[in-house]
Short mmCIF file of C-alpha atoms in Angstrom, two decimals:
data_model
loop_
_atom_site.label_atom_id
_atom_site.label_comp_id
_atom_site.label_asym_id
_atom_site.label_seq_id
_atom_site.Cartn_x
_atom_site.Cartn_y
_atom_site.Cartn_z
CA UNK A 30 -3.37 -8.16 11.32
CA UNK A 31 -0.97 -5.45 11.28
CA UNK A 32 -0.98 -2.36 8.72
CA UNK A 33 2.21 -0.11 8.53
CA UNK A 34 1.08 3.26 7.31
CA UNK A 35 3.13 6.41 6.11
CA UNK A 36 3.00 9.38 4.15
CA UNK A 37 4.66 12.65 3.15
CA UNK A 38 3.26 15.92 3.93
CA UNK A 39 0.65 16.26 1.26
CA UNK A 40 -0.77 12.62 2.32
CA UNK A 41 -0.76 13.48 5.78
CA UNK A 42 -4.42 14.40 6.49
CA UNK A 43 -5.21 11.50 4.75
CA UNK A 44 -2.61 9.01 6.16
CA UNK A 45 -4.27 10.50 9.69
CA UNK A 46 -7.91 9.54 8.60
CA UNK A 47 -7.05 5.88 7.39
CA UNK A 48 -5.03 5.36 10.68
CA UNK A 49 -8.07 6.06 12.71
CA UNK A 50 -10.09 4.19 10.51
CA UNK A 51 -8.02 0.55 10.76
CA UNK A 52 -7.65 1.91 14.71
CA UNK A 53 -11.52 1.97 15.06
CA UNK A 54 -11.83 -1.80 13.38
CA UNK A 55 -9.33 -3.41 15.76
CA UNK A 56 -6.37 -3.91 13.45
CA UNK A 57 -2.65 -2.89 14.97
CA UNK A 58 -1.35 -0.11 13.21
CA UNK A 59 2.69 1.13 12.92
CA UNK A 60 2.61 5.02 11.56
CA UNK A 61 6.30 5.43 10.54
CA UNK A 62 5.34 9.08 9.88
CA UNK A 63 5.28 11.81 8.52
CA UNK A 64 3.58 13.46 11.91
CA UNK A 65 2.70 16.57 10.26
CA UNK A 66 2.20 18.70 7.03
CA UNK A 67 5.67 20.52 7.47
CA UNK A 68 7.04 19.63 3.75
CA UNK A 69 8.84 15.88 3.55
CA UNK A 70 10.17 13.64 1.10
CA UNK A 71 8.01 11.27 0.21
CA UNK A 72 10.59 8.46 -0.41
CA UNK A 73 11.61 8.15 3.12
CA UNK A 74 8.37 6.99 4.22
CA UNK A 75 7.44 4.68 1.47
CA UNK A 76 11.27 3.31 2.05
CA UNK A 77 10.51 2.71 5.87
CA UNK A 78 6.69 1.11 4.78
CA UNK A 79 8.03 -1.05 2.43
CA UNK A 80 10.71 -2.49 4.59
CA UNK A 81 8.90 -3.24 7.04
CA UNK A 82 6.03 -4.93 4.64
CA UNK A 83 9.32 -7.17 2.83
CA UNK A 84 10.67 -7.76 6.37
CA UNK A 85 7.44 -9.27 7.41
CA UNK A 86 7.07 -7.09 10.31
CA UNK A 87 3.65 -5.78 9.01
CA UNK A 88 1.32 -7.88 6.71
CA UNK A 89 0.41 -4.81 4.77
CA UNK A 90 1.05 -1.16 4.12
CA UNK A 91 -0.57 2.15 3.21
CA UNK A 92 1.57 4.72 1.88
CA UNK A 93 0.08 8.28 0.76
CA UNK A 94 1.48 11.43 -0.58
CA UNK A 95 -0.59 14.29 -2.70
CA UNK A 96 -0.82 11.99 -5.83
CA UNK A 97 0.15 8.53 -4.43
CA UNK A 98 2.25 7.99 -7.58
CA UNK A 99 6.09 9.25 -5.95
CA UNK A 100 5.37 6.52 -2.68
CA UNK A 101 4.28 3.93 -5.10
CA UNK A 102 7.55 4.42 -6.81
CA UNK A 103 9.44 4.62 -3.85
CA UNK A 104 7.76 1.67 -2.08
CA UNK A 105 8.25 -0.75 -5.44
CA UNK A 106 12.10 -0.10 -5.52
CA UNK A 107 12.14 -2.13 -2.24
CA UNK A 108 12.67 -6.13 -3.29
CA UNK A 109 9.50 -8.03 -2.28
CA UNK A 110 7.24 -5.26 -2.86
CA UNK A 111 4.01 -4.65 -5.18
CA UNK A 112 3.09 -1.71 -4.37
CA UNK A 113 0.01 -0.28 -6.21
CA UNK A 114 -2.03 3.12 -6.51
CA UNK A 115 -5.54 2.63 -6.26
CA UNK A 116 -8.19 5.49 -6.90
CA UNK A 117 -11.44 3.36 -6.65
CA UNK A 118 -12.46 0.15 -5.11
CA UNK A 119 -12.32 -2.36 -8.25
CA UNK A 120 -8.80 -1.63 -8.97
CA UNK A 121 -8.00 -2.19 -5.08
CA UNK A 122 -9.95 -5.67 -5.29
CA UNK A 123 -7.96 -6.38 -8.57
CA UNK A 124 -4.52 -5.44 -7.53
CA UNK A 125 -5.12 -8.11 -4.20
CA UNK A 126 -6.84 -10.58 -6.28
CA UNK A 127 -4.83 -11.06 -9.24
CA UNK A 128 -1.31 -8.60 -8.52
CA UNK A 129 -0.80 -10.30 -4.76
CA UNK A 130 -0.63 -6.32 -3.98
CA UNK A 131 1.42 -5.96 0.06
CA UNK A 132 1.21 -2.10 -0.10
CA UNK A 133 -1.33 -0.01 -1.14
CA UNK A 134 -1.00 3.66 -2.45
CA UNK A 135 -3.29 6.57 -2.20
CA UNK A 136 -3.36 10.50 -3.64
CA UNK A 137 -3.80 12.33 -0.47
CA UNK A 138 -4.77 15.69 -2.32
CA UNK A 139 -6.65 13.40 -5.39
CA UNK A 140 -8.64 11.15 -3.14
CA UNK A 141 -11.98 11.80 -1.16
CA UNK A 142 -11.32 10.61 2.53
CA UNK A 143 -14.23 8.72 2.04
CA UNK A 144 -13.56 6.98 -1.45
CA UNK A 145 -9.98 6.61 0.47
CA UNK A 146 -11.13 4.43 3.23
CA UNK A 147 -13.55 2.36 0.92
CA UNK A 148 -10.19 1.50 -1.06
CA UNK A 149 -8.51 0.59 2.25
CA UNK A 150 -11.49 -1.59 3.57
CA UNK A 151 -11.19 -3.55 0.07
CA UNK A 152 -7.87 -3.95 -0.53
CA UNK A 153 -7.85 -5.03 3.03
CA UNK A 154 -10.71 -7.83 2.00
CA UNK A 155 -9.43 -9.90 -0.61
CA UNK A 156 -6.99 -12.45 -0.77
CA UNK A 157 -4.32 -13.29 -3.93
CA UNK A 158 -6.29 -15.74 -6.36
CA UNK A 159 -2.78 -17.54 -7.20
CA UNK A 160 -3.19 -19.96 -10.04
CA UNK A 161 -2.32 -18.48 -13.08
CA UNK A 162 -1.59 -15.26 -11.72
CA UNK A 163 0.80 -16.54 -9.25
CA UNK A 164 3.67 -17.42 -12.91
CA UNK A 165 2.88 -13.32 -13.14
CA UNK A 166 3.81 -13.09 -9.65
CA UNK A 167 7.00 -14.89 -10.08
CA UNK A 168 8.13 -12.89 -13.41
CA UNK A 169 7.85 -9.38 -11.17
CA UNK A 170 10.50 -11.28 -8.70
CA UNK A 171 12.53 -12.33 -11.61
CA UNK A 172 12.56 -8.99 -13.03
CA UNK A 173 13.50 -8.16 -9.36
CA UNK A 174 16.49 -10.77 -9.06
CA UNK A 175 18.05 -9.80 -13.08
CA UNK A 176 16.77 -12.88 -14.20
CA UNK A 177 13.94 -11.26 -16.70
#
């Protein structure tokens, strides 16, 4: 599994503490930066994330800035993406389970590092349930291609 991870400079502490964390667990991680907490825009690096999520160069993402909510905007402008801000562990399970989530997003000045890395680890262990949610699925792409 690979995880591409990025963040502005108010999710940079945070982006640096979920890197080690997938690091530590053997999964392959691409940091597309930012590399430190000298002020950023946040779109870049949910741009770069995303791309390389839709390009299928990374299986997953992690994008953080203070509030998570500018990445996860940035990120979901990017066709193929569902990007989605998670503050606690159900949401993260619900947002893989039933939204086929590829990037998750994370308030780097909002969000306990621990709490943080408990989202990661779940969002990271489920899979998309399909079925029914799968015609939902297919509606967000057809909202994506003008067709909804």
């Amino acid at each position: 599994m690979k995880i591409a991870v990025g963040s502005d400079h108010g999710g940079f502490a945070l982006k640096e503490a979920v890197k080690k964390h997938l690091e530590a667990k053997g999964i392959e991680v691409e940091d597309f930066g930012c590399y430190s907490t000298e002020s950023v825009d946040y779109a870049v690096y949910g741009a770069k994330v995303a791309h390389c999520v839709a390009d299928g160069k990374a299986d997953y993402g992690v994008l953080v800035c203070s509030t998570g909510i500018g990445i996860s905007m940035a990120a979901n402008k990017v066709k193929g993406i569902r990007a989605a801000l998670c503050s606690d562990t159900h949401a993260a399970e619900m947002t893989r389970r039933h939204n086929n989530a590829n990037v998750l997003c994370l308030g780097g000045l909002v969000t306990e590092e621990k709490t943080a890395l408990e989202i990661v680890d779940t969002f990271l262990k489920f899979d998309f349930e399909g079925g029914r949610h799968q015609r939902r699925i297919d509606q967000i792409a057809d909202i994506e291609n003008g067709r909804l």
